[in-house]
C-alpha positions as YAML, in Angstrom:
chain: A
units: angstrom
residues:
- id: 1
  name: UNK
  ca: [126.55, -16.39, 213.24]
- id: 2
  name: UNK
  ca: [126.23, -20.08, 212.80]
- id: 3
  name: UNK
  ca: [123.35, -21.14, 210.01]
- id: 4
  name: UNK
  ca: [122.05, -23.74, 212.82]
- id: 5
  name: UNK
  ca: [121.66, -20.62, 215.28]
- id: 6
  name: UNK
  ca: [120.06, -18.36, 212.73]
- id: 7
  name: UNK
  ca: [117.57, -21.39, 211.64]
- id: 8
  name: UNK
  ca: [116.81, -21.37, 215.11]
- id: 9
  name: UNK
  ca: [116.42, -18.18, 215.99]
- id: 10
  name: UNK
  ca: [113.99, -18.07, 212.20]
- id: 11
  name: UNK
  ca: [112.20, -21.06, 213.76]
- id: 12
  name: UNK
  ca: [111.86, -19.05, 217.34]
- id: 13
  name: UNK
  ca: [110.27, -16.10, 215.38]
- id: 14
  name: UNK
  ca: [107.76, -18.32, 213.10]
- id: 15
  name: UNK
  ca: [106.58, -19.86, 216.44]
- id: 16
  name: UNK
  ca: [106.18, -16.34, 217.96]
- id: 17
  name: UNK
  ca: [109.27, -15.81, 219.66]
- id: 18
  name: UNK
  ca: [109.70, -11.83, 220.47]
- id: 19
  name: UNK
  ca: [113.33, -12.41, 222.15]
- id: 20
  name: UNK
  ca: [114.23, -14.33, 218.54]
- id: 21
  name: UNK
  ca: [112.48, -11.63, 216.56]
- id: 22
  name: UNK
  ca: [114.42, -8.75, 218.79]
- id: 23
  name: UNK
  ca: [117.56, -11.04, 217.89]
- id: 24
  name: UNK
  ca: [117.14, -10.90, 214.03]
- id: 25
  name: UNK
  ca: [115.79, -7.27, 213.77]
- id: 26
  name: UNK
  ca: [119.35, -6.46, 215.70]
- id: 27
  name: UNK
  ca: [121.00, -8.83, 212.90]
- id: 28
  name: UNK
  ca: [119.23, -7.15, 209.76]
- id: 29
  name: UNK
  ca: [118.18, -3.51, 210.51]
- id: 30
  name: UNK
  ca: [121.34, -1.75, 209.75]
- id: 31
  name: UNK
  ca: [121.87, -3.77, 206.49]
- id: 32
  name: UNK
  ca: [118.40, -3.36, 205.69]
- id: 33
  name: UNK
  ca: [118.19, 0.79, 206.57]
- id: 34
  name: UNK
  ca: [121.43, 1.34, 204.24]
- id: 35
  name: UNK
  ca: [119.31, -0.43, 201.65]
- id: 36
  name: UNK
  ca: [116.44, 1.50, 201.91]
- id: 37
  name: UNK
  ca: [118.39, 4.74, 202.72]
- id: 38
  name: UNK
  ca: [120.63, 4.07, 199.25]
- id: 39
  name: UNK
  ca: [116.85, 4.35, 197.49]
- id: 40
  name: UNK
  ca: [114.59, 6.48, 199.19]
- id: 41
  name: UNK
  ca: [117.85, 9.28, 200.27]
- id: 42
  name: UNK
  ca: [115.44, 10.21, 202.78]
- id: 43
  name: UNK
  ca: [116.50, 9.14, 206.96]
- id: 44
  name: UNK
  ca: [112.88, 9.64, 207.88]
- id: 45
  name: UNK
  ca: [111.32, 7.59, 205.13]
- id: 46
  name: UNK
  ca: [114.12, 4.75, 205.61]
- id: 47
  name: UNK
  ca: [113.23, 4.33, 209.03]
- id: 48
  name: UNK
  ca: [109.55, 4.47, 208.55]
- id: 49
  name: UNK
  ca: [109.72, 1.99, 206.22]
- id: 50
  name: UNK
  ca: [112.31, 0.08, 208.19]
- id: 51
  name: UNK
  ca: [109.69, -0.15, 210.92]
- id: 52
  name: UNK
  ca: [107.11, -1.19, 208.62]
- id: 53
  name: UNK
  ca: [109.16, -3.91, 207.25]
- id: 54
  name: UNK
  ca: [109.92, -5.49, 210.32]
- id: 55
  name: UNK
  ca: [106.19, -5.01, 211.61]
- id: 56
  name: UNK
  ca: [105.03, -6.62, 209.22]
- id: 57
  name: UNK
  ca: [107.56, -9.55, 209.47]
- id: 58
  name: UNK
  ca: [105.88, -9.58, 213.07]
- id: 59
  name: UNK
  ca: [102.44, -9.51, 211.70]
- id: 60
  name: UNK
  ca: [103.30, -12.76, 209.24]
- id: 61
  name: UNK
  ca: [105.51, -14.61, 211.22]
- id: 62
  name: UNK
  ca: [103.80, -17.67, 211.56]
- id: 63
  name: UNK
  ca: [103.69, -17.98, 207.66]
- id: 64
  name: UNK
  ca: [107.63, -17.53, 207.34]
- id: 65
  name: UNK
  ca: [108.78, -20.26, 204.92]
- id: 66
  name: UNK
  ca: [111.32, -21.92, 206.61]
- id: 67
  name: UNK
  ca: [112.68, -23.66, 203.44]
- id: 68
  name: UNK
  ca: [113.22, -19.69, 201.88]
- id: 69
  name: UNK
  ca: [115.51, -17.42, 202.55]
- id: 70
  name: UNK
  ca: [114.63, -15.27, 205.26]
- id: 71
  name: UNK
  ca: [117.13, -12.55, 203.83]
- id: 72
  name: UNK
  ca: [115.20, -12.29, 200.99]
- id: 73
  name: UNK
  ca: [112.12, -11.99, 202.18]
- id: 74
  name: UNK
  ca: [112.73, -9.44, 204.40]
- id: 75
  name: UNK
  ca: [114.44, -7.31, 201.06]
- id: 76
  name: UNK
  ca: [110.99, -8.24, 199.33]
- id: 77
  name: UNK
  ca: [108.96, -6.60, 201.54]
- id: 78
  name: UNK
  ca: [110.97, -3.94, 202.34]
- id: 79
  name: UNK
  ca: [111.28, -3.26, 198.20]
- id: 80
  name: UNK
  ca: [107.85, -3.61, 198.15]
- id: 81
  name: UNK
  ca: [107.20, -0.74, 201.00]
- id: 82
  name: UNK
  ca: [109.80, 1.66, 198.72]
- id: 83
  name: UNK
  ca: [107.88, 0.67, 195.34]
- id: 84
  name: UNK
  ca: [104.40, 2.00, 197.25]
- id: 85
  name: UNK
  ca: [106.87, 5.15, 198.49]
- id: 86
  name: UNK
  ca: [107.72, 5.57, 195.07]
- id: 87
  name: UNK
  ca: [104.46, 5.50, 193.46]
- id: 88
  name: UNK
  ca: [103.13, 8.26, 196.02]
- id: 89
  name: UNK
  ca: [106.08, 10.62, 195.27]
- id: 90
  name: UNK
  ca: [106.30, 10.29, 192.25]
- id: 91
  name: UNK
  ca: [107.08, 14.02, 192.00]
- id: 92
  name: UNK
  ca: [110.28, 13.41, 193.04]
- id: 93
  name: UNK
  ca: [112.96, 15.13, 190.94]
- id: 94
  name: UNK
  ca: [115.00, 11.57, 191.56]
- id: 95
  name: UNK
  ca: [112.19, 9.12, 190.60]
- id: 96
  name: UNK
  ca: [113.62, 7.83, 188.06]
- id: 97
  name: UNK
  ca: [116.72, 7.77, 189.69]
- id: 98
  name: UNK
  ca: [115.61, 5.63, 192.31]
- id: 99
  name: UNK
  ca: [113.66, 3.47, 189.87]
- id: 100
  name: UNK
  ca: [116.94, 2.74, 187.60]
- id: 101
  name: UNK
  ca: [119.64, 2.05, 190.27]
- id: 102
  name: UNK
  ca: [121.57, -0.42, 190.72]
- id: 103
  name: UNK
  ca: [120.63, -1.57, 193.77]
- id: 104
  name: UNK
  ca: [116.97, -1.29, 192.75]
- id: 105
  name: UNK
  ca: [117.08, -3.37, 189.79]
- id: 106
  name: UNK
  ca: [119.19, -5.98, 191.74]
- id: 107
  name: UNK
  ca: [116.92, -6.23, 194.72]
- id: 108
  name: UNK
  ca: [113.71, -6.45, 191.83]
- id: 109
  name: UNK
  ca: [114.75, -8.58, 189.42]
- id: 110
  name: UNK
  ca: [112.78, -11.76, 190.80]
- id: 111
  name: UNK
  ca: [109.90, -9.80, 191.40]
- id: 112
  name: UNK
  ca: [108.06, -10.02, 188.33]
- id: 113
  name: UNK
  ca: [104.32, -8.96, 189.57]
- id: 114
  name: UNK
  ca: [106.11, -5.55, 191.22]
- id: 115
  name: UNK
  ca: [107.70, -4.62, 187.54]
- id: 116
  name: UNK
  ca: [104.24, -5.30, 185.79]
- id: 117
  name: UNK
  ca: [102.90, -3.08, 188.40]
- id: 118
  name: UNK
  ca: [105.18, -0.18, 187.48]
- id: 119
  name: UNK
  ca: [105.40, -0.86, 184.01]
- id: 120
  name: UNK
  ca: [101.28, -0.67, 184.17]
- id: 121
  name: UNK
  ca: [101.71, 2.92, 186.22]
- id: 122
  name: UNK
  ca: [103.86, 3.99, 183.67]
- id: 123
  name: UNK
  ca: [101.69, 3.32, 180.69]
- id: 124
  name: UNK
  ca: [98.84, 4.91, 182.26]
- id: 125
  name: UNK
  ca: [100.79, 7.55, 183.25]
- id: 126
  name: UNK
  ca: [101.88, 7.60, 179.08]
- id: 127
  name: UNK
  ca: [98.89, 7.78, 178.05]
- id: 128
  name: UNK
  ca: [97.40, 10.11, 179.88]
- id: 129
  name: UNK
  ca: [100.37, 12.94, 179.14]
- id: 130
  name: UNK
  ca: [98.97, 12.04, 175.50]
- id: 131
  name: UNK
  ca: [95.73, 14.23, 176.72]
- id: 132
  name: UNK
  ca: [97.41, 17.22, 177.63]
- id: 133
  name: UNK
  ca: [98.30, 19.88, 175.53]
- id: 134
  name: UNK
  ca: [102.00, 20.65, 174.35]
- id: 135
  name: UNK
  ca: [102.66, 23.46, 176.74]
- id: 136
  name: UNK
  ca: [100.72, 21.56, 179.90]
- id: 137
  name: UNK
  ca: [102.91, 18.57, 178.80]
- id: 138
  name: UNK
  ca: [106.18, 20.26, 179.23]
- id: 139
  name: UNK
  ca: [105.11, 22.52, 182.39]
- id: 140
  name: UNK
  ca: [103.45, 19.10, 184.11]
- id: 141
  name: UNK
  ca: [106.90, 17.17, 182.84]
- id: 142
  name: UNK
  ca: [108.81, 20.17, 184.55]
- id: 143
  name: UNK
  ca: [107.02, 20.50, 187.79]
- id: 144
  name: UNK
  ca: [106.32, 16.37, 188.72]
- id: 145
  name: UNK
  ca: [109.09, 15.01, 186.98]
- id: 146
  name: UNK
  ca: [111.73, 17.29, 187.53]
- id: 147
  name: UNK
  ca: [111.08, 18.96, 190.11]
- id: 148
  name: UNK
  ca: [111.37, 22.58, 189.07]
- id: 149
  name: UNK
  ca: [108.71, 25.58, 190.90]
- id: 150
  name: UNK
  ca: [105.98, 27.57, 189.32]
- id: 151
  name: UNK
  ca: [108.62, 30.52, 189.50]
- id: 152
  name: UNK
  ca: [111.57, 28.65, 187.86]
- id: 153
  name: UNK
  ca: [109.14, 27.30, 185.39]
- id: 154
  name: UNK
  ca: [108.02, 30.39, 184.15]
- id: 155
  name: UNK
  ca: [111.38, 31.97, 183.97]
- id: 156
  name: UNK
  ca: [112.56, 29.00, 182.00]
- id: 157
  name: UNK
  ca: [109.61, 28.50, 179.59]
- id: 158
  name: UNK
  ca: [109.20, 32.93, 179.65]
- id: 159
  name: UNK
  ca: [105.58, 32.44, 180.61]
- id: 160
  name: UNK
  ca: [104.19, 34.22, 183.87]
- id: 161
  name: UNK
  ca: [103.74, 32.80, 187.01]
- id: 162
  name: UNK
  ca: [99.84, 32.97, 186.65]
- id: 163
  name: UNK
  ca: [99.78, 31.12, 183.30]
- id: 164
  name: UNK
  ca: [102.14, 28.29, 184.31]
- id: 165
  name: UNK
  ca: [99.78, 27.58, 187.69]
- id: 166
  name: UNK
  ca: [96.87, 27.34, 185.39]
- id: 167
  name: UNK
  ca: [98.63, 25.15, 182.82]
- id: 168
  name: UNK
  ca: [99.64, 23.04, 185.54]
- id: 169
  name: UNK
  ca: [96.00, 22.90, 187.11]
- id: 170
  name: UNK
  ca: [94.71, 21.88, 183.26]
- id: 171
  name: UNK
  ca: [97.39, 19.29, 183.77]
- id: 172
  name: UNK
  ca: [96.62, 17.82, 186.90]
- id: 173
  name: UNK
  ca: [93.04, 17.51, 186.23]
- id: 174
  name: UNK
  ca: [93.49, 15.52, 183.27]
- id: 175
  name: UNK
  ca: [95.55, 13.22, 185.37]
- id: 176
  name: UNK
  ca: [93.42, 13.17, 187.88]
- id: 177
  name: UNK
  ca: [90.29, 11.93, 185.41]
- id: 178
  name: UNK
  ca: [92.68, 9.33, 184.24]
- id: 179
  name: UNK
  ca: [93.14, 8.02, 187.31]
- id: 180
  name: UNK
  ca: [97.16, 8.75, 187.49]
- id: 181
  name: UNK
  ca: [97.02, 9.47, 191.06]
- id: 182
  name: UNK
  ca: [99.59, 10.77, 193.10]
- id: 183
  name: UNK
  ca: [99.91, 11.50, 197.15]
- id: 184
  name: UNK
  ca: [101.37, 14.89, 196.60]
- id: 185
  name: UNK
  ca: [100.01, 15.57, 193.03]
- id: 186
  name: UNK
  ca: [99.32, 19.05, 194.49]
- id: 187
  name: UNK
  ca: [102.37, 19.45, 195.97]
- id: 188
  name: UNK
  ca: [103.43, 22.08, 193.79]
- id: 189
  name: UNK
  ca: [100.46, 24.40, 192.60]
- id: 190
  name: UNK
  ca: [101.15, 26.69, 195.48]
- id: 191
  name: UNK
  ca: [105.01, 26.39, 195.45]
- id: 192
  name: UNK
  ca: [106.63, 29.60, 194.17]
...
């Protein structure tokens, strides 16, 4: 597609144009769903937040920057949806993963106020593991960061079932009065 076209259609879309914005989402949505799929490895989530992306495109358009790349700003706010994805499953045995691929990083680099954010999460997140006791350290460390069940946990660490649910409990509410909040911090407790 011609640059004068794609201005155009860019123009069309700032000016409320739902033909033009039908026209771009057609040009960007597979790019932008293997992006998102590459960091959330979830179809569900990728489309979700593919839909969000592009609503929200729809929901702006009149303050599109003409003189920016409209590429970019559609990766910016899609990155930003998959940060806030992040952040609530952070539980994930593959956050860090996520967080450290290459694709990540090169889609974050410019975005200086979204690594502050994380880096901020993180520290908290630091800090407050520096409240909990050796053993809830290691089971919370086991269960949110890696992934692992009550059951595997207590076969790994030789602790019961019952005693690894009420470390993990300990755990959670001293992350809870620390503010480290996550959408499924409980996600786990019951898992066996």
């Amino acid at each position: 597609m011609s640059e004068n076209i794609h201005i155009k259609l860019i123009k069309g879309l700032k000016q409320g144009s739902y033909e033009d914005f039908n026209i771009l989402y057609s040009i960007y949505a597979d790019m932008l769903y293997g992006f998102i799929l590459n960091l959330t490895k979830s179809p569900i989530e990728a489309q979700d937040i593919l839909q969000d992306t592009f609503m929200r495109i729809w929901q702006t358009h009149e303050r599109i920057n003409l003189e920016l790349s409209f590429k970019t700003y559609l990766y910016t706010i899609a990155r930003n949806l998959i940060i806030d994805s992040l952040r609530r499953q952070v539980d994930n045995v593959a956050f860090d993963e996520y967080v450290c691929s290459e694709a990540f990083q090169k889609h974050s680099e410019n975005n200086v106020e979204m690594n502050i954010s994380f880096d901020e999460f993180q520290e908290k997140l630091s800090k407050a593991k520096e409240k909990l006791t050796q053993r809830q350290k290691e089971i919370f460390e086991l269960s949110r960061e890696k992934g692992y069940y009550i059951l595997s946990i207590a076969q790994k660490l030789q602790l019961s079932e019952k005693t690894v649910k009420n470390q993990l409990t300990l755990a959670l509410k001293v992350m809870r009065s620390e503010h480290v909040s996550y959408k499924h911090l409980r996600a786990h407790e019951t898992k066996a």
